[in-house]
Amino acid sequence: MASLTIDNLVKSFGSVDVLKGINLEIEDGGFLVLVGPSGCGKSTLLNCIAGLEKITSGEIRIGDRNVEGLHPSKRDIAMVFQSYALYPNMTVRGNISFGMEIRGIDKVERDKAIQEVADMLQIGNLLDRKPSQLSGGQRQRVAMGRALVRHPQVFLFDEPLSNLDAKLRVDMRTEIKRLHNRMATTIVYVTHDQIEALTLATKIAVLEAGYLQQFGTPDEIYNDPANMFVADFMGSPSMNLINGTLEQVDGSLQVRIEGHGGSSIALPVPETDEMRAHVGGPIVFGIRPEAMTDPDGADRTSPHIETRDCFIEVSQPAGSDTFALTPLGGKECIARFRADARIELGAFSPISFNMAKAVYFDPATTKRIR
Amino acid sequence: MSIPSQDNAIQSGRLMRVAIYVLLIFFVIYYLLPLWVMVSNSLKTLDEIRGGDMLAPPKDITFEPWRQAWSQTQIGVEATGLKPYFLNSIIMVVPAVTLSTFLGALNGYVLTKWAFRGSNLVFGLMLLACFIPFQIVLIPMARILGMLGLAGTLGGLILVHTVYGLGFTTLFFRNYYAAFPTELVRAAQIDGASFFQVFWRILVPSSGPIFVVTIIWQFTNVWNDFLFGASFSGYESTPITVALNNLVNSSTGVKEYNVHFAGAILAALPTLIVYIVSGRYFVRGLMAGAVKG
C-alpha cells in the first residue's frame, strides 16, 4: 500500500498535448476517481501511471519511489481493463496464476493465493472454466481476482463497469466499494460516469481537454465546483446554470434573472469584494435542481431560503420526485419538487431557492466568483 | 388470371433441383477425370496402355509401375526411383515451412503489438515479396547462396523458401494479430511477461486457425515449387518436382507411361493429403479474420 503522487505530468503524442500539466496526490488507502468526458485524457493518465505509456515530462511517484522508466510489472500495480483482457486460451485458474507463474512463485503458494482470491470473490466454482464460458459479471470478477492476487501497492481500474448492464453495474459498484473498505489499498479508477465517481471516490479528479479542472473530495466537487464545466458535468440532472445580471440596489447586491414573458426575478447575492467587481455585468447563477423546490419541500435546516414566483411549463414525474421545468435566464431550468407536490402547468408557482447552496460564475472565464 | 397453386411451386422447385444436381454431377465427373486417368493408367501394364483406351479401367491390376516409380526406375544416372527425392522434399519442406511460419508469426506480432516508427513501411516492403516474380531474383539469389556456401544444398533451398515465404506468412499473421485485442498484451506485460513470453503464452495459443492456413499455404507452395528446385538444387539435393520432370523427360529408352503416372501421383500425394485432412480448417481460418467471433 502506498500513496500516489503525480507532479506536473505532461503527455504528448507527437505535437498534440493530451495531458497538460497534471498535479494530483492520493493518500495511502485512498480511492481516486478520474472522471471526465470521452477524450479528456483520463485513460491516458491511467496508462501513464501503469507504465503502458511513456510520459513526456513530469514525475509519477508510488510511495516514495519515482517510477519513471520502470517497467509496468516492476511498479507494483495491478490493472483491471475495460474489456477485462482475460487470456482466452487459459482457464480462470490459469488467468489468475499467470502473473505468479511469471514471477516464479511455487505451485503450493500459487494454489493457496488462488483459493484465497476465489473465496473472496466467490468464483471458486468457476476456476476450471474458460473465459468464453463466463457471463459478463463473472468475467469482471475474474479480472478483479487477477488483480487482487498480486497484493499490489496501487490498483488501477479502467472503466471496469462500462460493459455491464445497468443492474449488474450497481451491484459491482457496491462490491468494489466493499472490497476497498476491506483491503484498504490505494485505488485509481477511471470512469465517465459521474455517479460512479461520487459514490466510490474519496478524491475525485475532474479532467477536461487534458487539464485538471478540479481535484477534491466528492463533497467539494459536488457542492463547491471550481468552474462551470465541473458544475455542469457532475450531478444528474446537472446544475442549472442561469444567465443573469448583477445589480446594486440600495447598497445591496442582487442578481436579476429574466423569467417567462418579460417578467424577472431578483435574488440576493453575497457581498464580497470579488462579487462587487462584477456589478452591472453578466454573471451565471448556478443552483442544483434539489436546491430549487416547492416551498413545503424546502430544506428546513438551510439558513437562507428565498421564494419567488416562477412560470412552470412542464412537469416530469420521476417516481420519487417530480421535476418542474421553468424558463429562467433564457433556458429551461429544472426544479426538484416533492413527488406529491401540486403543480399547476402554464401558471406562476412559488419556488424556494436554497441560497446557501447557490454558486456564482463569471461567464467570460467560466470560473467561480466567490 | 390464374393463381399459381402450391403444387406447381413445389414441382418447379423439384425440377430446378434435378437440373442443379445433374449439372453438379457433370462437373464433379469432369474435374475428377484427370485423377481417374492417372490412377487407372498407373495400374495398367505398358502393353495395355499402348493398345487401348485411356479412359478404360485397368483389365488386370498391377502395382508394378508404383514399385518402379518409388524405388527402381532410372532418374538421372542412377536407378533409385523417386524415393530419395521424396525424402529430399520432406527434408526441405518441414524446416522451410516451420521457419517461415514462426518468423511470420513473430513479424505479425511485432508489426501489430510493438509497432515502431515506419513499421507500416516495413510491412509494405515485405508485401512486395508476395508480388515479385521469382525469375527476377534467380541470379542474385544464386550469387548469395554461393557466397554463403549453400549453393546446391538442401540448406540453400530451405533458406530460399523461408525468405520467399515470409511475405505471405507475415501478411497472414499481421492481419490476424491486428484484430487481436491489445489490452491482452498490456495485461500480460503488467503480469510481468517478457516479449517472448507474451508471444508464446498469449498470442500463439490463440492463433490456431491462422497457423493452419499458413502451414497449408506454405506446404503446398514449397512442395510444388519447381523453379527454385531446378535452379538451386544439386545432385544430392534434388526435390521431387524436379526429379519427376527428369523421369518424365528422360529421352532414352521406352516411355513408361504407367510409371510416369504413378510417379506423378506420388509427387502430388502429400499436398493432396494435407488438403483433404485440413482443408476445412483452411476455409475456416481464412474466414476467421473477416468475421468476429
Short mmCIF file of N, CA, C and O in Angstrom, two decimals, chain A residues 242-337:
data_model
loop_
_atom_site.label_atom_id
_atom_site.label_comp_id
_atom_site.label_asym_id
_atom_site.label_seq_id
_atom_site.Cartn_x
_atom_site.Cartn_y
_atom_site.Cartn_z
N ILE A 242 -27.73 29.60 -14.76
CA ILE A 242 -28.70 30.58 -15.21
C ILE A 242 -28.01 31.91 -15.47
O ILE A 242 -27.31 32.44 -14.60
N ASN A 243 -28.21 32.44 -16.68
CA ASN A 243 -27.62 33.73 -17.00
C ASN A 243 -28.41 34.85 -16.33
O ASN A 243 -29.63 34.89 -16.39
N GLY A 244 -27.69 35.78 -15.68
CA GLY A 244 -28.36 36.90 -15.02
C GLY A 244 -27.45 38.12 -15.03
O GLY A 244 -26.33 38.07 -15.57
N THR A 245 -27.93 39.20 -14.46
CA THR A 245 -27.14 40.42 -14.39
C THR A 245 -27.00 40.82 -12.92
O THR A 245 -27.96 40.73 -12.15
N LEU A 246 -25.79 41.25 -12.55
CA LEU A 246 -25.56 41.64 -11.16
C LEU A 246 -25.91 43.12 -10.99
O LEU A 246 -25.42 43.97 -11.73
N GLU A 247 -26.80 43.39 -10.03
CA GLU A 247 -27.25 44.77 -9.81
C GLU A 247 -26.92 45.19 -8.38
O GLU A 247 -26.81 44.35 -7.50
N GLN A 248 -26.80 46.50 -8.23
CA GLN A 248 -26.66 47.03 -6.86
C GLN A 248 -27.88 47.90 -6.58
O GLN A 248 -28.12 48.88 -7.27
N VAL A 249 -28.68 47.46 -5.61
CA VAL A 249 -29.88 48.21 -5.28
C VAL A 249 -29.83 48.57 -3.80
O VAL A 249 -29.71 47.68 -2.95
N ASP A 250 -29.87 49.88 -3.51
CA ASP A 250 -29.79 50.37 -2.14
C ASP A 250 -28.57 49.82 -1.40
O ASP A 250 -28.66 49.38 -0.26
N GLY A 251 -27.46 49.73 -2.10
CA GLY A 251 -26.23 49.29 -1.46
C GLY A 251 -26.08 47.80 -1.34
O GLY A 251 -25.02 47.29 -1.03
N SER A 252 -27.17 47.02 -1.61
CA SER A 252 -27.01 45.57 -1.52
C SER A 252 -27.04 44.96 -2.92
O SER A 252 -27.67 45.50 -3.83
N LEU A 253 -26.33 43.80 -3.07
CA LEU A 253 -26.18 43.17 -4.38
C LEU A 253 -27.30 42.18 -4.64
O LEU A 253 -27.74 41.47 -3.75
N GLN A 254 -27.75 42.16 -5.88
CA GLN A 254 -28.72 41.12 -6.26
C GLN A 254 -28.50 40.74 -7.72
O GLN A 254 -27.98 41.52 -8.51
N VAL A 255 -28.88 39.48 -8.04
CA VAL A 255 -28.80 39.02 -9.41
C VAL A 255 -30.20 39.05 -10.01
O VAL A 255 -31.15 38.57 -9.39
N ARG A 256 -30.32 39.71 -11.19
CA ARG A 256 -31.62 39.78 -11.84
C ARG A 256 -31.67 38.76 -12.96
O ARG A 256 -30.76 38.68 -13.79
N ILE A 257 -32.73 37.96 -12.95
CA ILE A 257 -32.85 36.88 -13.92
C ILE A 257 -34.16 37.02 -14.66
O ILE A 257 -35.21 37.19 -14.05
N GLU A 258 -34.09 36.94 -15.99
CA GLU A 258 -35.30 37.03 -16.80
C GLU A 258 -36.10 35.75 -16.67
O GLU A 258 -35.56 34.66 -16.72
N GLY A 259 -37.40 35.92 -16.53
CA GLY A 259 -38.27 34.75 -16.44
C GLY A 259 -39.14 34.65 -17.67
O GLY A 259 -38.73 35.01 -18.78
N HIS A 260 -40.38 34.21 -17.46
CA HIS A 260 -41.29 34.00 -18.57
C HIS A 260 -41.88 35.31 -19.06
O HIS A 260 -42.29 36.14 -18.26
N GLY A 261 -41.88 35.52 -20.35
CA GLY A 261 -42.58 36.63 -21.00
C GLY A 261 -42.31 38.00 -20.39
O GLY A 261 -43.23 38.67 -19.96
N GLY A 262 -41.04 38.40 -20.29
CA GLY A 262 -40.73 39.75 -19.83
C GLY A 262 -40.69 39.92 -18.33
O GLY A 262 -40.22 40.93 -17.84
N SER A 263 -41.18 38.91 -17.59
CA SER A 263 -41.09 39.02 -16.13
C SER A 263 -39.66 38.75 -15.70
O SER A 263 -38.86 38.22 -16.47
N SER A 264 -39.33 39.11 -14.50
CA SER A 264 -37.99 38.78 -14.00
C SER A 264 -38.04 38.64 -12.49
O SER A 264 -38.97 39.10 -11.84
N ILE A 265 -37.02 37.91 -11.98
CA ILE A 265 -36.91 37.78 -10.53
C ILE A 265 -35.54 38.29 -10.11
O ILE A 265 -34.62 38.32 -10.92
N ALA A 266 -35.44 38.70 -8.86
CA ALA A 266 -34.14 39.15 -8.33
C ALA A 266 -33.86 38.36 -7.07
O ALA A 266 -34.75 38.14 -6.25
N LEU A 267 -32.60 37.88 -6.94
CA LEU A 267 -32.21 37.12 -5.76
C LEU A 267 -30.99 37.78 -5.14
O LEU A 267 -30.09 38.23 -5.86
N PRO A 268 -30.93 37.84 -3.80
CA PRO A 268 -29.79 38.48 -3.15
C PRO A 268 -28.51 37.66 -3.33
O PRO A 268 -28.57 36.44 -3.44
N VAL A 269 -27.40 38.36 -3.34
CA VAL A 269 -26.11 37.75 -3.64
C VAL A 269 -25.16 38.11 -2.51
O VAL A 269 -25.24 39.21 -1.97
N PRO A 270 -24.29 37.20 -2.08
CA PRO A 270 -23.34 37.54 -1.00
C PRO A 270 -22.45 38.70 -1.40
O PRO A 270 -21.99 38.78 -2.54
N GLU A 271 -22.19 39.58 -0.47
CA GLU A 271 -21.49 40.82 -0.81
C GLU A 271 -20.02 40.68 -0.52
O GLU A 271 -19.55 41.01 0.56
N THR A 272 -19.29 40.16 -1.49
CA THR A 272 -17.84 40.03 -1.35
C THR A 272 -17.18 41.01 -2.30
O THR A 272 -17.81 41.51 -3.23
N ASP A 273 -15.88 41.24 -2.08
CA ASP A 273 -15.15 42.18 -2.94
C ASP A 273 -15.10 41.67 -4.36
O ASP A 273 -15.24 42.43 -5.32
N GLU A 274 -14.90 40.36 -4.47
CA GLU A 274 -14.80 39.77 -5.80
C GLU A 274 -16.11 39.98 -6.56
O GLU A 274 -16.12 40.27 -7.75
N MET A 275 -17.21 39.82 -5.84
CA MET A 275 -18.52 39.96 -6.46
C MET A 275 -18.76 41.41 -6.89
O MET A 275 -19.28 41.66 -7.97
N ARG A 276 -18.37 42.35 -6.02
CA ARG A 276 -18.58 43.77 -6.30
C ARG A 276 -17.94 44.19 -7.63
O ARG A 276 -18.45 45.07 -8.32
N ALA A 277 -16.84 43.52 -8.00
CA ALA A 277 -16.15 43.87 -9.24
C ALA A 277 -17.01 43.59 -10.47
O ALA A 277 -16.74 44.08 -11.56
N HIS A 278 -18.06 42.77 -10.29
CA HIS A 278 -18.89 42.39 -11.44
C HIS A 278 -20.19 43.18 -11.53
O HIS A 278 -21.02 42.88 -12.37
N VAL A 279 -20.38 44.16 -10.64
CA VAL A 279 -21.64 44.90 -10.64
C VAL A 279 -21.90 45.53 -12.00
O VAL A 279 -20.99 46.09 -12.61
N GLY A 280 -23.14 45.33 -12.48
CA GLY A 280 -23.51 45.88 -13.78
C GLY A 280 -23.21 44.94 -14.92
O GLY A 280 -23.67 45.15 -16.04
N GLY A 281 -22.48 43.88 -14.65
CA GLY A 281 -22.13 42.94 -15.72
C GLY A 281 -22.91 41.64 -15.60
O GLY A 281 -23.66 41.44 -14.64
N PRO A 282 -22.72 40.76 -16.58
CA PRO A 282 -23.41 39.46 -16.54
C PRO A 282 -22.70 38.50 -15.58
O PRO A 282 -21.48 38.50 -15.49
N ILE A 283 -23.50 37.72 -14.86
CA ILE A 283 -22.92 36.61 -14.10
C ILE A 283 -23.81 35.38 -14.33
O ILE A 283 -24.93 35.49 -14.83
N VAL A 284 -23.25 34.21 -13.99
CA VAL A 284 -24.03 32.98 -14.09
C VAL A 284 -24.36 32.52 -12.68
O VAL A 284 -23.47 32.37 -11.83
N PHE A 285 -25.63 32.33 -12.46
CA PHE A 285 -26.14 31.89 -11.17
C PHE A 285 -26.33 30.38 -11.25
O PHE A 285 -27.10 29.89 -12.07
N GLY A 286 -25.60 29.63 -10.44
CA GLY A 286 -25.67 28.18 -10.50
C GLY A 286 -26.39 27.61 -9.30
O GLY A 286 -26.07 27.94 -8.16
N ILE A 287 -27.36 26.78 -9.56
CA ILE A 287 -28.10 26.17 -8.45
C ILE A 287 -28.57 24.78 -8.86
O ILE A 287 -29.02 24.58 -9.99
N ARG A 288 -28.37 23.81 -7.98
CA ARG A 288 -28.74 22.42 -8.30
C ARG A 288 -30.25 22.26 -8.22
O ARG A 288 -30.92 22.96 -7.45
N PRO A 289 -30.80 21.35 -9.01
CA PRO A 289 -32.25 21.15 -9.02
C PRO A 289 -32.81 20.91 -7.62
O PRO A 289 -33.90 21.40 -7.30
N GLU A 290 -32.07 20.18 -6.76
CA GLU A 290 -32.62 19.88 -5.43
C GLU A 290 -32.61 21.10 -4.51
O GLU A 290 -33.18 21.05 -3.42
N ALA A 291 -31.95 22.20 -4.95
CA ALA A 291 -32.00 23.44 -4.16
C ALA A 291 -33.08 24.38 -4.70
O ALA A 291 -33.19 25.51 -4.26
N MET A 292 -33.84 23.91 -5.67
CA MET A 292 -34.99 24.68 -6.18
C MET A 292 -36.22 23.81 -5.98
O MET A 292 -36.45 22.87 -6.74
N THR A 293 -36.99 24.09 -4.93
CA THR A 293 -38.07 23.18 -4.57
C THR A 293 -39.38 23.93 -4.41
O THR A 293 -39.41 25.16 -4.42
N ASP A 294 -40.46 23.14 -4.24
CA ASP A 294 -41.71 23.74 -3.82
C ASP A 294 -41.51 24.20 -2.37
O ASP A 294 -40.71 23.62 -1.65
N PRO A 295 -42.20 25.27 -1.92
CA PRO A 295 -41.92 25.84 -0.59
C PRO A 295 -42.03 24.82 0.53
O PRO A 295 -41.23 24.84 1.47
N ASP A 296 -42.97 23.86 0.43
CA ASP A 296 -43.11 22.87 1.50
C ASP A 296 -41.95 21.90 1.55
O ASP A 296 -41.65 21.31 2.58
N GLY A 297 -41.32 21.73 0.39
CA GLY A 297 -40.22 20.76 0.32
C GLY A 297 -38.86 21.39 0.61
O GLY A 297 -37.85 20.71 0.53
N ALA A 298 -38.84 22.67 0.93
CA ALA A 298 -37.56 23.36 1.12
C ALA A 298 -36.83 22.82 2.35
O ALA A 298 -37.45 22.38 3.31
N ASP A 299 -35.50 22.84 2.25
CA ASP A 299 -34.65 22.33 3.32
C ASP A 299 -34.77 23.22 4.55
O ASP A 299 -34.36 24.39 4.54
N ARG A 300 -35.36 22.69 5.65
CA ARG A 300 -35.62 23.50 6.84
C ARG A 300 -34.35 23.86 7.59
O ARG A 300 -34.36 24.78 8.42
N THR A 301 -33.25 23.12 7.33
CA THR A 301 -32.01 23.42 8.04
C THR A 301 -31.22 24.52 7.34
O THR A 301 -30.21 24.99 7.86
N SER A 302 -31.66 24.91 6.14
CA SER A 302 -30.91 25.92 5.41
C SER A 302 -31.06 27.29 6.06
O SER A 302 -32.17 27.67 6.45
N PRO A 303 -29.96 28.01 6.19
CA PRO A 303 -30.04 29.32 6.83
C PRO A 303 -30.67 30.39 5.95
O PRO A 303 -31.04 31.46 6.44
N HIS A 304 -30.79 30.13 4.67
CA HIS A 304 -31.23 31.19 3.78
C HIS A 304 -32.08 30.65 2.64
O HIS A 304 -31.55 30.05 1.71
N ILE A 305 -33.38 30.80 2.73
CA ILE A 305 -34.29 30.37 1.66
C ILE A 305 -34.97 31.60 1.08
O ILE A 305 -35.43 32.47 1.82
N GLU A 306 -35.00 31.72 -0.23
CA GLU A 306 -35.73 32.80 -0.90
C GLU A 306 -36.81 32.16 -1.76
O GLU A 306 -36.54 31.20 -2.48
N THR A 307 -38.01 32.68 -1.70
CA THR A 307 -39.09 32.12 -2.51
C THR A 307 -39.54 33.14 -3.54
O THR A 307 -39.75 34.31 -3.21
N ARG A 308 -39.61 32.70 -4.81
CA ARG A 308 -40.03 33.58 -5.90
C ARG A 308 -41.08 32.86 -6.74
O ARG A 308 -41.07 31.63 -6.83
N ASP A 309 -41.93 33.63 -7.39
CA ASP A 309 -42.91 33.03 -8.30
C ASP A 309 -42.28 32.81 -9.67
O ASP A 309 -41.76 33.74 -10.27
N CYS A 310 -42.35 31.57 -10.12
CA CYS A 310 -41.81 31.24 -11.44
C CYS A 310 -42.87 30.55 -12.27
O CYS A 310 -43.75 29.88 -11.73
N PHE A 311 -42.71 30.68 -13.58
CA PHE A 311 -43.69 30.13 -14.52
C PHE A 311 -43.33 28.66 -14.81
O PHE A 311 -42.23 28.37 -15.28
N ILE A 312 -44.26 27.74 -14.51
CA ILE A 312 -43.96 26.31 -14.71
C ILE A 312 -44.49 25.89 -16.08
O ILE A 312 -45.68 26.03 -16.35
N GLU A 313 -43.62 25.39 -16.94
CA GLU A 313 -44.04 24.99 -18.28
C GLU A 313 -44.36 23.51 -18.38
O GLU A 313 -45.34 23.11 -18.98
N VAL A 314 -43.48 22.69 -17.84
CA VAL A 314 -43.60 21.24 -18.00
C VAL A 314 -43.33 20.60 -16.66
O VAL A 314 -42.52 21.10 -15.88
N SER A 315 -44.00 19.47 -16.38
CA SER A 315 -43.62 18.69 -15.21
C SER A 315 -43.30 17.27 -15.63
O SER A 315 -43.92 16.74 -16.55
N GLN A 316 -42.28 16.70 -14.98
CA GLN A 316 -41.85 15.34 -15.30
C GLN A 316 -41.85 14.51 -14.03
O GLN A 316 -40.88 14.54 -13.28
N PRO A 317 -42.91 13.73 -13.80
CA PRO A 317 -42.90 12.88 -12.60
C PRO A 317 -41.84 11.80 -12.76
O PRO A 317 -41.74 11.18 -13.81
N ALA A 318 -41.02 11.59 -11.73
CA ALA A 318 -39.96 10.59 -11.81
C ALA A 318 -40.04 9.64 -10.63
O ALA A 318 -39.02 9.18 -10.12
N GLY A 319 -41.25 9.37 -10.16
CA GLY A 319 -41.40 8.43 -9.06
C GLY A 319 -41.15 9.08 -7.72
O GLY A 319 -42.07 9.58 -7.09
N SER A 320 -39.89 9.13 -7.33
CA SER A 320 -39.57 9.68 -6.01
C SER A 320 -39.68 11.20 -5.97
O SER A 320 -39.87 11.78 -4.92
N ASP A 321 -39.51 11.84 -7.13
CA ASP A 321 -39.62 13.31 -7.20
C ASP A 321 -40.43 13.67 -8.44
O ASP A 321 -40.70 12.83 -9.28
N THR A 322 -40.77 14.94 -8.52
CA THR A 322 -41.32 15.45 -9.77
C THR A 322 -40.45 16.62 -10.20
O THR A 322 -40.15 17.50 -9.39
N PHE A 323 -40.00 16.59 -11.43
CA PHE A 323 -39.18 17.68 -11.93
C PHE A 323 -40.07 18.70 -12.62
O PHE A 323 -40.90 18.34 -13.46
N ALA A 324 -39.90 19.98 -12.25
CA ALA A 324 -40.68 21.05 -12.86
C ALA A 324 -39.74 21.90 -13.70
O ALA A 324 -38.66 22.27 -13.24
N LEU A 325 -40.13 22.16 -14.94
CA LEU A 325 -39.28 22.95 -15.82
C LEU A 325 -39.80 24.38 -15.91
O LEU A 325 -40.98 24.60 -16.19
N THR A 326 -38.89 25.33 -15.66
CA THR A 326 -39.28 26.73 -15.69
C THR A 326 -38.24 27.53 -16.48
O THR A 326 -37.05 27.29 -16.35
N PRO A 327 -38.69 28.46 -17.33
CA PRO A 327 -37.72 29.24 -18.10
C PRO A 327 -37.11 30.34 -17.23
O PRO A 327 -37.83 31.18 -16.68
N LEU A 328 -35.77 30.28 -17.10
CA LEU A 328 -35.06 31.32 -16.35
C LEU A 328 -33.80 31.68 -17.13
O LEU A 328 -33.06 30.79 -17.57
N GLY A 329 -33.55 32.95 -17.30
CA GLY A 329 -32.34 33.39 -18.00
C GLY A 329 -32.25 32.85 -19.41
O GLY A 329 -31.16 32.59 -19.91
N GLY A 330 -33.42 32.62 -20.03
CA GLY A 330 -33.42 32.16 -21.42
C GLY A 330 -33.23 30.67 -21.59
O GLY A 330 -33.06 30.19 -22.71
N LYS A 331 -33.20 29.91 -20.49
CA LYS A 331 -33.03 28.47 -20.59
C LYS A 331 -34.08 27.76 -19.76
O LYS A 331 -34.67 28.33 -18.86
N GLU A 332 -34.31 26.48 -20.08
CA GLU A 332 -35.18 25.67 -19.23
C GLU A 332 -34.41 25.28 -17.99
O GLU A 332 -33.33 24.68 -18.08
N CYS A 333 -34.94 25.60 -16.81
CA CYS A 333 -34.28 25.19 -15.59
C CYS A 333 -35.10 24.12 -14.91
O CYS A 333 -36.32 24.12 -14.98
N ILE A 334 -34.41 23.21 -14.24
CA ILE A 334 -35.09 22.09 -13.61
C ILE A 334 -35.16 22.33 -12.11
O ILE A 334 -34.14 22.60 -11.46
N ALA A 335 -36.37 22.24 -11.57
CA ALA A 335 -36.56 22.31 -10.12
C ALA A 335 -37.06 20.96 -9.65
O ALA A 335 -37.79 20.27 -10.37
N ARG A 336 -36.64 20.57 -8.45
CA ARG A 336 -36.99 19.24 -7.97
C ARG A 336 -38.05 19.39 -6.89
O ARG A 336 -37.76 19.84 -5.78
N PHE A 337 -39.28 19.00 -7.23
CA PHE A 337 -40.40 19.10 -6.29
C PHE A 337 -40.63 17.75 -5.64
O PHE A 337 -40.20 16.72 -6.15
#
